[in-house]
């Protein structure tokens, strides 16, 4: 299972150092949680911060847009250095045109499902995304508890991806740690977003190694 550390719980006053820390954990990409204060009741950071981070690491920027209107800033995120731009199915913009817009900028695409959104709602887009993210917490904050009842949704998506022979990756995000990562892997997820569990880990590199072994 690949690991995409979320920097939401990092020390934002030392962001460049935190990026070096993430890189040294052996993680596969870095998860950037963009929150607009409308789609979720929290506000994090936007394109200027991502642009400032870009020169400090070669890591793949996995950008999770928790935004009501992601399409308005797709160009800005692409220009800032996003490598994958992930929009919520529940956002207010038309999904297909927004995904096509992201693709037109040469970036990878992803869609995210909030806990209440059924797996089937993602099925029509599986042929045009590189990844589907199944939230295992309500989006908006780090440090929440893993929602195990999201596992049937992960399995339903995995089965549909396999059935159609699509190269779509399946990511889980929220409350992932040494105990919950195996549960998500068993359900069919192949990328784990890990935020607080990684930043609070005794040995972050050991946690990444354990998740890589799943
Ligand atoms: C929540 C974010 C998650 C969160 C994960 O809205 O999308 O990426 O930061 O943090 P943990 O791993 O602490 O649940
Ligand atoms: Zn996230």
mmCIF file with all atom_site columns, C-alpha atoms in Angstrom, residues 16-207:
data_model
loop_
_atom_site.group_PDB
_atom_site.id
_atom_site.type_symbol
_atom_site.label_atom_id
_atom_site.label_alt_id
_atom_site.label_comp_id
_atom_site.label_asym_id
_atom_site.label_entity_id
_atom_site.label_seq_id
_atom_site.pdbx_PDB_ins_code
_atom_site.Cartn_x
_atom_site.Cartn_y
_atom_site.Cartn_z
_atom_site.occupancy
_atom_site.B_iso_or_equiv
_atom_site.pdbx_formal_charge
_atom_site.auth_seq_id
_atom_site.auth_comp_id
_atom_site.auth_asym_id
_atom_site.auth_atom_id
_atom_site.pdbx_PDB_model_num
ATOM 1   C CA . UNK A 1 16  ? 9.884   23.532 4.237   1.00 0.00 ? 16  UNK A CA 1
ATOM 2   C CA . UNK A 1 17  ? 11.390  21.447 7.058   1.00 0.00 ? 17  UNK A CA 1
ATOM 3   C CA . UNK A 1 18  ? 8.170   19.425 7.348   1.00 0.00 ? 18  UNK A CA 1
ATOM 4   C CA . UNK A 1 19  ? 8.428   18.583 3.640   1.00 0.00 ? 19  UNK A CA 1
ATOM 5   C CA . UNK A 1 20  ? 11.948  17.254 4.202   1.00 0.00 ? 20  UNK A CA 1
ATOM 6   C CA . UNK A 1 21  ? 10.581  15.231 7.139   1.00 0.00 ? 21  UNK A CA 1
ATOM 7   C CA . UNK A 1 22  ? 7.830   13.754 4.949   1.00 0.00 ? 22  UNK A CA 1
ATOM 8   C CA . UNK A 1 23  ? 10.356  12.871 2.262   1.00 0.00 ? 23  UNK A CA 1
ATOM 9   C CA . UNK A 1 24  ? 12.585  11.077 4.799   1.00 0.00 ? 24  UNK A CA 1
ATOM 10  C CA . UNK A 1 25  ? 9.697   8.883  5.965   1.00 0.00 ? 25  UNK A CA 1
ATOM 11  C CA . UNK A 1 26  ? 9.911   7.076  2.617   1.00 0.00 ? 26  UNK A CA 1
ATOM 12  C CA . UNK A 1 27  ? 6.375   8.116  1.657   1.00 0.00 ? 27  UNK A CA 1
ATOM 13  C CA . UNK A 1 28  ? 5.303   7.927  -1.991  1.00 0.00 ? 28  UNK A CA 1
ATOM 14  C CA . UNK A 1 29  ? 3.607   11.316 -2.405  1.00 0.00 ? 29  UNK A CA 1
ATOM 15  C CA . UNK A 1 30  ? 2.441   14.187 -0.190  1.00 0.00 ? 30  UNK A CA 1
ATOM 16  C CA . UNK A 1 31  ? -1.245  14.921 0.454   1.00 0.00 ? 31  UNK A CA 1
ATOM 17  C CA . UNK A 1 32  ? -2.176  18.605 0.475   1.00 0.00 ? 32  UNK A CA 1
ATOM 18  C CA . UNK A 1 33  ? -5.542  19.310 2.106   1.00 0.00 ? 33  UNK A CA 1
ATOM 19  C CA . UNK A 1 34  ? -7.045  22.467 0.615   1.00 0.00 ? 34  UNK A CA 1
ATOM 20  C CA . UNK A 1 35  ? -10.094 23.684 2.549   1.00 0.00 ? 35  UNK A CA 1
ATOM 21  C CA . UNK A 1 36  ? -12.172 26.722 1.522   1.00 0.00 ? 36  UNK A CA 1
ATOM 22  C CA . UNK A 1 37  ? -14.194 27.286 4.706   1.00 0.00 ? 37  UNK A CA 1
ATOM 23  C CA . UNK A 1 38  ? -17.405 26.759 2.708   1.00 0.00 ? 38  UNK A CA 1
ATOM 24  C CA . UNK A 1 39  ? -17.416 23.133 1.547   1.00 0.00 ? 39  UNK A CA 1
ATOM 25  C CA . UNK A 1 40  ? -15.931 22.196 4.955   1.00 0.00 ? 40  UNK A CA 1
ATOM 26  C CA . UNK A 1 41  ? -15.980 24.267 8.176   1.00 0.00 ? 41  UNK A CA 1
ATOM 27  C CA . UNK A 1 42  ? -12.233 24.857 8.078   1.00 0.00 ? 42  UNK A CA 1
ATOM 28  C CA . UNK A 1 43  ? -9.793  26.942 6.034   1.00 0.00 ? 43  UNK A CA 1
ATOM 29  C CA . UNK A 1 44  ? -6.281  25.677 5.326   1.00 0.00 ? 44  UNK A CA 1
ATOM 30  C CA . UNK A 1 45  ? -4.153  26.960 2.419   1.00 0.00 ? 45  UNK A CA 1
ATOM 31  C CA . UNK A 1 46  ? -4.259  27.638 -1.325  1.00 0.00 ? 46  UNK A CA 1
ATOM 32  C CA . UNK A 1 47  ? -2.125  28.026 -4.465  1.00 0.00 ? 47  UNK A CA 1
ATOM 33  C CA . UNK A 1 48  ? 0.375   30.573 -3.015  1.00 0.00 ? 48  UNK A CA 1
ATOM 34  C CA . UNK A 1 49  ? 1.387   28.155 -0.251  1.00 0.00 ? 49  UNK A CA 1
ATOM 35  C CA . UNK A 1 50  ? 1.623   25.228 -2.658  1.00 0.00 ? 50  UNK A CA 1
ATOM 36  C CA . UNK A 1 51  ? 3.762   27.354 -4.994  1.00 0.00 ? 51  UNK A CA 1
ATOM 37  C CA . UNK A 1 52  ? 6.053   28.166 -2.044  1.00 0.00 ? 52  UNK A CA 1
ATOM 38  C CA . UNK A 1 53  ? 6.359   24.459 -1.211  1.00 0.00 ? 53  UNK A CA 1
ATOM 39  C CA . UNK A 1 54  ? 7.048   23.323 -4.773  1.00 0.00 ? 54  UNK A CA 1
ATOM 40  C CA . UNK A 1 55  ? 10.795  24.189 -4.986  1.00 0.00 ? 55  UNK A CA 1
ATOM 41  C CA . UNK A 1 56  ? 11.493  22.390 -1.690  1.00 0.00 ? 56  UNK A CA 1
ATOM 42  C CA . UNK A 1 57  ? 10.692  18.861 -2.788  1.00 0.00 ? 57  UNK A CA 1
ATOM 43  C CA . UNK A 1 58  ? 10.430  16.634 -5.809  1.00 0.00 ? 58  UNK A CA 1
ATOM 44  C CA . UNK A 1 59  ? 7.571   14.699 -4.181  1.00 0.00 ? 59  UNK A CA 1
ATOM 45  C CA . UNK A 1 60  ? 4.330   14.144 -6.083  1.00 0.00 ? 60  UNK A CA 1
ATOM 46  C CA . UNK A 1 61  ? 1.729   16.693 -4.868  1.00 0.00 ? 61  UNK A CA 1
ATOM 47  C CA . UNK A 1 62  ? -1.568  14.872 -4.246  1.00 0.00 ? 62  UNK A CA 1
ATOM 48  C CA . UNK A 1 63  ? -3.919  17.872 -3.863  1.00 0.00 ? 63  UNK A CA 1
ATOM 49  C CA . UNK A 1 64  ? -7.251  17.188 -2.139  1.00 0.00 ? 64  UNK A CA 1
ATOM 50  C CA . UNK A 1 65  ? -9.643  20.077 -2.887  1.00 0.00 ? 65  UNK A CA 1
ATOM 51  C CA . UNK A 1 66  ? -12.321 20.351 -0.231  1.00 0.00 ? 66  UNK A CA 1
ATOM 52  C CA . UNK A 1 67  ? -13.900 23.239 -2.092  1.00 0.00 ? 67  UNK A CA 1
ATOM 53  C CA . UNK A 1 68  ? -17.393 24.274 -3.175  1.00 0.00 ? 68  UNK A CA 1
ATOM 54  C CA . UNK A 1 69  ? -16.063 25.592 -6.507  1.00 0.00 ? 69  UNK A CA 1
ATOM 55  C CA . UNK A 1 70  ? -12.780 23.824 -7.279  1.00 0.00 ? 70  UNK A CA 1
ATOM 56  C CA . UNK A 1 71  ? -12.976 24.638 -11.006 1.00 0.00 ? 71  UNK A CA 1
ATOM 57  C CA . UNK A 1 72  ? -12.301 28.322 -10.327 1.00 0.00 ? 72  UNK A CA 1
ATOM 58  C CA . UNK A 1 73  ? -8.789  27.534 -9.062  1.00 0.00 ? 73  UNK A CA 1
ATOM 59  C CA . UNK A 1 74  ? -7.800  24.469 -11.115 1.00 0.00 ? 74  UNK A CA 1
ATOM 60  C CA . UNK A 1 75  ? -5.466  26.604 -13.264 1.00 0.00 ? 75  UNK A CA 1
ATOM 61  C CA . UNK A 1 76  ? -3.914  28.230 -10.195 1.00 0.00 ? 76  UNK A CA 1
ATOM 62  C CA . UNK A 1 77  ? -3.306  24.863 -8.503  1.00 0.00 ? 77  UNK A CA 1
ATOM 63  C CA . UNK A 1 78  ? -1.812  23.429 -11.676 1.00 0.00 ? 78  UNK A CA 1
ATOM 64  C CA . UNK A 1 79  ? 0.464   26.453 -12.042 1.00 0.00 ? 79  UNK A CA 1
ATOM 65  C CA . UNK A 1 80  ? 1.441   26.245 -8.337  1.00 0.00 ? 80  UNK A CA 1
ATOM 66  C CA . UNK A 1 81  ? 2.774   22.725 -8.883  1.00 0.00 ? 81  UNK A CA 1
ATOM 67  C CA . UNK A 1 82  ? -0.048  20.264 -8.147  1.00 0.00 ? 82  UNK A CA 1
ATOM 68  C CA . UNK A 1 83  ? 0.570   16.872 -9.783  1.00 0.00 ? 83  UNK A CA 1
ATOM 69  C CA . UNK A 1 84  ? -2.876  15.384 -9.112  1.00 0.00 ? 84  UNK A CA 1
ATOM 70  C CA . UNK A 1 85  ? -5.986  17.511 -8.545  1.00 0.00 ? 85  UNK A CA 1
ATOM 71  C CA . UNK A 1 86  ? -8.750  15.770 -6.604  1.00 0.00 ? 86  UNK A CA 1
ATOM 72  C CA . UNK A 1 87  ? -12.294 17.196 -6.470  1.00 0.00 ? 87  UNK A CA 1
ATOM 73  C CA . UNK A 1 88  ? -15.260 16.145 -4.342  1.00 0.00 ? 88  UNK A CA 1
ATOM 74  C CA . UNK A 1 89  ? -18.265 14.580 -6.101  1.00 0.00 ? 89  UNK A CA 1
ATOM 75  C CA . UNK A 1 90  ? -20.385 16.754 -3.776  1.00 0.00 ? 90  UNK A CA 1
ATOM 76  C CA . UNK A 1 91  ? -18.888 20.056 -4.991  1.00 0.00 ? 91  UNK A CA 1
ATOM 77  C CA . UNK A 1 92  ? -20.994 22.670 -6.808  1.00 0.00 ? 92  UNK A CA 1
ATOM 78  C CA . UNK A 1 93  ? -19.129 22.459 -10.147 1.00 0.00 ? 93  UNK A CA 1
ATOM 79  C CA . UNK A 1 94  ? -19.992 20.034 -12.998 1.00 0.00 ? 94  UNK A CA 1
ATOM 80  C CA . UNK A 1 95  ? -17.767 16.982 -12.452 1.00 0.00 ? 95  UNK A CA 1
ATOM 81  C CA . UNK A 1 96  ? -17.015 15.890 -16.012 1.00 0.00 ? 96  UNK A CA 1
ATOM 82  C CA . UNK A 1 97  ? -16.055 19.349 -17.356 1.00 0.00 ? 97  UNK A CA 1
ATOM 83  C CA . UNK A 1 98  ? -13.909 20.034 -14.279 1.00 0.00 ? 98  UNK A CA 1
ATOM 84  C CA . UNK A 1 99  ? -12.075 16.708 -14.662 1.00 0.00 ? 99  UNK A CA 1
ATOM 85  C CA . UNK A 1 100 ? -11.569 17.449 -18.377 1.00 0.00 ? 100 UNK A CA 1
ATOM 86  C CA . UNK A 1 101 ? -10.204 20.876 -17.427 1.00 0.00 ? 101 UNK A CA 1
ATOM 87  C CA . UNK A 1 102 ? -7.684  19.252 -15.051 1.00 0.00 ? 102 UNK A CA 1
ATOM 88  C CA . UNK A 1 103 ? -6.678  16.760 -17.748 1.00 0.00 ? 103 UNK A CA 1
ATOM 89  C CA . UNK A 1 104 ? -6.260  19.594 -20.279 1.00 0.00 ? 104 UNK A CA 1
ATOM 90  C CA . UNK A 1 105 ? -3.566  21.019 -17.997 1.00 0.00 ? 105 UNK A CA 1
ATOM 91  C CA . UNK A 1 106 ? -1.665  17.718 -18.036 1.00 0.00 ? 106 UNK A CA 1
ATOM 92  C CA . UNK A 1 107 ? -2.451  16.883 -14.429 1.00 0.00 ? 107 UNK A CA 1
ATOM 93  C CA . UNK A 1 108 ? -3.722  13.626 -12.962 1.00 0.00 ? 108 UNK A CA 1
ATOM 94  C CA . UNK A 1 109 ? -7.353  13.596 -11.868 1.00 0.00 ? 109 UNK A CA 1
ATOM 95  C CA . UNK A 1 110 ? -9.179  12.203 -8.858  1.00 0.00 ? 110 UNK A CA 1
ATOM 96  C CA . UNK A 1 111 ? -12.620 12.298 -7.289  1.00 0.00 ? 111 UNK A CA 1
ATOM 97  C CA . UNK A 1 112 ? -13.478 12.040 -3.612  1.00 0.00 ? 112 UNK A CA 1
ATOM 98  C CA . UNK A 1 113 ? -16.581 10.659 -1.881  1.00 0.00 ? 113 UNK A CA 1
ATOM 99  C CA . UNK A 1 114 ? -17.719 11.973 1.485   1.00 0.00 ? 114 UNK A CA 1
ATOM 100 C CA . UNK A 1 115 ? -18.925 9.232  3.874   1.00 0.00 ? 115 UNK A CA 1
ATOM 101 C CA . UNK A 1 116 ? -22.593 9.722  2.954   1.00 0.00 ? 116 UNK A CA 1
ATOM 102 C CA . UNK A 1 117 ? -21.984 9.437  -0.814  1.00 0.00 ? 117 UNK A CA 1
ATOM 103 C CA . UNK A 1 118 ? -22.533 5.910  -2.197  1.00 0.00 ? 118 UNK A CA 1
ATOM 104 C CA . UNK A 1 119 ? -19.802 4.168  -4.224  1.00 0.00 ? 119 UNK A CA 1
ATOM 105 C CA . UNK A 1 120 ? -22.066 3.993  -7.295  1.00 0.00 ? 120 UNK A CA 1
ATOM 106 C CA . UNK A 1 121 ? -21.955 7.784  -7.686  1.00 0.00 ? 121 UNK A CA 1
ATOM 107 C CA . UNK A 1 122 ? -18.290 7.463  -8.674  1.00 0.00 ? 122 UNK A CA 1
ATOM 108 C CA . UNK A 1 123 ? -18.885 4.712  -11.262 1.00 0.00 ? 123 UNK A CA 1
ATOM 109 C CA . UNK A 1 124 ? -19.682 7.039  -14.213 1.00 0.00 ? 124 UNK A CA 1
ATOM 110 C CA . UNK A 1 125 ? -16.280 8.761  -13.797 1.00 0.00 ? 125 UNK A CA 1
ATOM 111 C CA . UNK A 1 126 ? -14.045 5.720  -13.313 1.00 0.00 ? 126 UNK A CA 1
ATOM 112 C CA . UNK A 1 127 ? -12.978 5.832  -16.980 1.00 0.00 ? 127 UNK A CA 1
ATOM 113 C CA . UNK A 1 128 ? -11.683 9.389  -16.663 1.00 0.00 ? 128 UNK A CA 1
ATOM 114 C CA . UNK A 1 129 ? -9.898  9.489  -13.296 1.00 0.00 ? 129 UNK A CA 1
ATOM 115 C CA . UNK A 1 130 ? -6.527  8.249  -12.113 1.00 0.00 ? 130 UNK A CA 1
ATOM 116 C CA . UNK A 1 131 ? -7.732  7.791  -8.525  1.00 0.00 ? 131 UNK A CA 1
ATOM 117 C CA . UNK A 1 132 ? -10.821 7.613  -6.326  1.00 0.00 ? 132 UNK A CA 1
ATOM 118 C CA . UNK A 1 133 ? -10.583 8.752  -2.705  1.00 0.00 ? 133 UNK A CA 1
ATOM 119 C CA . UNK A 1 134 ? -12.986 7.242  -0.149  1.00 0.00 ? 134 UNK A CA 1
ATOM 120 C CA . UNK A 1 135 ? -13.104 9.491  2.929   1.00 0.00 ? 135 UNK A CA 1
ATOM 121 C CA . UNK A 1 136 ? -12.975 7.492  6.154   1.00 0.00 ? 136 UNK A CA 1
ATOM 122 C CA . UNK A 1 137 ? -13.824 10.591 8.224   1.00 0.00 ? 137 UNK A CA 1
ATOM 123 C CA . UNK A 1 138 ? -16.068 13.599 7.591   1.00 0.00 ? 138 UNK A CA 1
ATOM 124 C CA . UNK A 1 139 ? -13.758 16.002 5.721   1.00 0.00 ? 139 UNK A CA 1
ATOM 125 C CA . UNK A 1 140 ? -12.552 19.150 7.471   1.00 0.00 ? 140 UNK A CA 1
ATOM 126 C CA . UNK A 1 141 ? -10.138 18.127 10.200  1.00 0.00 ? 141 UNK A CA 1
ATOM 127 C CA . UNK A 1 142 ? -7.226  15.831 10.994  1.00 0.00 ? 142 UNK A CA 1
ATOM 128 C CA . UNK A 1 143 ? -7.076  13.602 14.045  1.00 0.00 ? 143 UNK A CA 1
ATOM 129 C CA . UNK A 1 144 ? -10.557 12.066 13.695  1.00 0.00 ? 144 UNK A CA 1
ATOM 130 C CA . UNK A 1 145 ? -11.430 8.382  14.130  1.00 0.00 ? 145 UNK A CA 1
ATOM 131 C CA . UNK A 1 146 ? -11.518 5.907  11.239  1.00 0.00 ? 146 UNK A CA 1
ATOM 132 C CA . UNK A 1 147 ? -15.010 5.031  9.968   1.00 0.00 ? 147 UNK A CA 1
ATOM 133 C CA . UNK A 1 148 ? -14.824 1.248  9.456   1.00 0.00 ? 148 UNK A CA 1
ATOM 134 C CA . UNK A 1 149 ? -18.323 1.269  7.935   1.00 0.00 ? 149 UNK A CA 1
ATOM 135 C CA . UNK A 1 150 ? -16.743 2.841  4.824   1.00 0.00 ? 150 UNK A CA 1
ATOM 136 C CA . UNK A 1 151 ? -15.022 -0.472 3.970   1.00 0.00 ? 151 UNK A CA 1
ATOM 137 C CA . UNK A 1 152 ? -17.908 -1.977 1.969   1.00 0.00 ? 152 UNK A CA 1
ATOM 138 C CA . UNK A 1 153 ? -17.746 1.185  -0.182  1.00 0.00 ? 153 UNK A CA 1
ATOM 139 C CA . UNK A 1 154 ? -14.014 0.639  -0.759  1.00 0.00 ? 154 UNK A CA 1
ATOM 140 C CA . UNK A 1 155 ? -14.687 -2.978 -1.734  1.00 0.00 ? 155 UNK A CA 1
ATOM 141 C CA . UNK A 1 156 ? -17.550 -2.035 -4.069  1.00 0.00 ? 156 UNK A CA 1
ATOM 142 C CA . UNK A 1 157 ? -15.254 0.436  -5.854  1.00 0.00 ? 157 UNK A CA 1
ATOM 143 C CA . UNK A 1 158 ? -12.404 -2.091 -6.033  1.00 0.00 ? 158 UNK A CA 1
ATOM 144 C CA . UNK A 1 159 ? -14.740 -4.684 -7.530  1.00 0.00 ? 159 UNK A CA 1
ATOM 145 C CA . UNK A 1 160 ? -16.017 -2.248 -10.157 1.00 0.00 ? 160 UNK A CA 1
ATOM 146 C CA . UNK A 1 161 ? -12.469 -1.130 -11.055 1.00 0.00 ? 161 UNK A CA 1
ATOM 147 C CA . UNK A 1 162 ? -11.376 -4.777 -11.423 1.00 0.00 ? 162 UNK A CA 1
ATOM 148 C CA . UNK A 1 163 ? -14.548 -5.759 -13.306 1.00 0.00 ? 163 UNK A CA 1
ATOM 149 C CA . UNK A 1 164 ? -13.920 -3.015 -15.883 1.00 0.00 ? 164 UNK A CA 1
ATOM 150 C CA . UNK A 1 165 ? -10.170 -3.593 -15.917 1.00 0.00 ? 165 UNK A CA 1
ATOM 151 C CA . UNK A 1 166 ? -9.450  0.085  -15.190 1.00 0.00 ? 166 UNK A CA 1
ATOM 152 C CA . UNK A 1 167 ? -6.079  1.418  -13.913 1.00 0.00 ? 167 UNK A CA 1
ATOM 153 C CA . UNK A 1 168 ? -7.749  3.496  -11.196 1.00 0.00 ? 168 UNK A CA 1
ATOM 154 C CA . UNK A 1 169 ? -6.063  3.729  -7.800  1.00 0.00 ? 169 UNK A CA 1
ATOM 155 C CA . UNK A 1 170 ? -8.131  3.648  -4.614  1.00 0.00 ? 170 UNK A CA 1
ATOM 156 C CA . UNK A 1 171 ? -7.129  5.947  -1.729  1.00 0.00 ? 171 UNK A CA 1
ATOM 157 C CA . UNK A 1 172 ? -8.500  6.158  1.835   1.00 0.00 ? 172 UNK A CA 1
ATOM 158 C CA . UNK A 1 173 ? -8.172  9.258  3.986   1.00 0.00 ? 173 UNK A CA 1
ATOM 159 C CA . UNK A 1 174 ? -8.981  9.894  7.628   1.00 0.00 ? 174 UNK A CA 1
ATOM 160 C CA . UNK A 1 175 ? -7.975  8.113  10.825  1.00 0.00 ? 175 UNK A CA 1
ATOM 161 C CA . UNK A 1 176 ? -5.483  5.861  9.035   1.00 0.00 ? 176 UNK A CA 1
ATOM 162 C CA . UNK A 1 177 ? -2.826  4.367  11.323  1.00 0.00 ? 177 UNK A CA 1
ATOM 163 C CA . UNK A 1 178 ? -0.981  1.084  11.967  1.00 0.00 ? 178 UNK A CA 1
ATOM 164 C CA . UNK A 1 179 ? -4.235  -0.586 13.048  1.00 0.00 ? 179 UNK A CA 1
ATOM 165 C CA . UNK A 1 180 ? -6.652  0.774  10.448  1.00 0.00 ? 180 UNK A CA 1
ATOM 166 C CA . UNK A 1 181 ? -4.381  0.670  7.376   1.00 0.00 ? 181 UNK A CA 1
ATOM 167 C CA . UNK A 1 182 ? -4.562  -3.172 7.216   1.00 0.00 ? 182 UNK A CA 1
ATOM 168 C CA . UNK A 1 183 ? -8.364  -2.989 7.367   1.00 0.00 ? 183 UNK A CA 1
ATOM 169 C CA . UNK A 1 184 ? -8.430  -0.553 4.440   1.00 0.00 ? 184 UNK A CA 1
ATOM 170 C CA . UNK A 1 185 ? -5.898  -2.629 2.469   1.00 0.00 ? 185 UNK A CA 1
ATOM 171 C CA . UNK A 1 186 ? -7.990  -5.766 3.002   1.00 0.00 ? 186 UNK A CA 1
ATOM 172 C CA . UNK A 1 187 ? -11.042 -3.902 1.680   1.00 0.00 ? 187 UNK A CA 1
ATOM 173 C CA . UNK A 1 188 ? -9.168  -3.028 -1.518  1.00 0.00 ? 188 UNK A CA 1
ATOM 174 C CA . UNK A 1 189 ? -7.537  0.367  -0.969  1.00 0.00 ? 189 UNK A CA 1
ATOM 175 C CA . UNK A 1 190 ? -4.004  0.798  -2.356  1.00 0.00 ? 190 UNK A CA 1
ATOM 176 C CA . UNK A 1 191 ? -3.037  4.283  -1.134  1.00 0.00 ? 191 UNK A CA 1
ATOM 177 C CA . UNK A 1 192 ? -3.273  5.440  2.484   1.00 0.00 ? 192 UNK A CA 1
ATOM 178 C CA . UNK A 1 193 ? -3.387  9.105  3.451   1.00 0.00 ? 193 UNK A CA 1
ATOM 179 C CA . UNK A 1 194 ? -1.858  9.374  6.915   1.00 0.00 ? 194 UNK A CA 1
ATOM 180 C CA . UNK A 1 195 ? -1.829  12.667 8.828   1.00 0.00 ? 195 UNK A CA 1
ATOM 181 C CA . UNK A 1 196 ? -1.805  12.786 12.614  1.00 0.00 ? 196 UNK A CA 1
ATOM 182 C CA . UNK A 1 197 ? -0.724  9.149  13.030  1.00 0.00 ? 197 UNK A CA 1
ATOM 183 C CA . UNK A 1 198 ? 2.427   9.872  11.027  1.00 0.00 ? 198 UNK A CA 1
ATOM 184 C CA . UNK A 1 199 ? 3.285   13.201 12.636  1.00 0.00 ? 199 UNK A CA 1
ATOM 185 C CA . UNK A 1 200 ? 2.734   11.671 16.095  1.00 0.00 ? 200 UNK A CA 1
ATOM 186 C CA . UNK A 1 201 ? 4.508   8.372  15.337  1.00 0.00 ? 201 UNK A CA 1
ATOM 187 C CA . UNK A 1 202 ? 7.470   7.221  17.460  1.00 0.00 ? 202 UNK A CA 1
ATOM 188 C CA . UNK A 1 203 ? 9.100   6.168  14.210  1.00 0.00 ? 203 UNK A CA 1
ATOM 189 C CA . UNK A 1 204 ? 7.362   7.594  11.128  1.00 0.00 ? 204 UNK A CA 1
ATOM 190 C CA . UNK A 1 205 ? 9.636   5.584  8.825   1.00 0.00 ? 205 UNK A CA 1
ATOM 191 C CA . UNK A 1 206 ? 8.613   2.345  10.554  1.00 0.00 ? 206 UNK A CA 1
ATOM 192 C CA . UNK A 1 207 ? 4.941   3.229  10.114  1.00 0.00 ? 207 UNK A CA 1
#
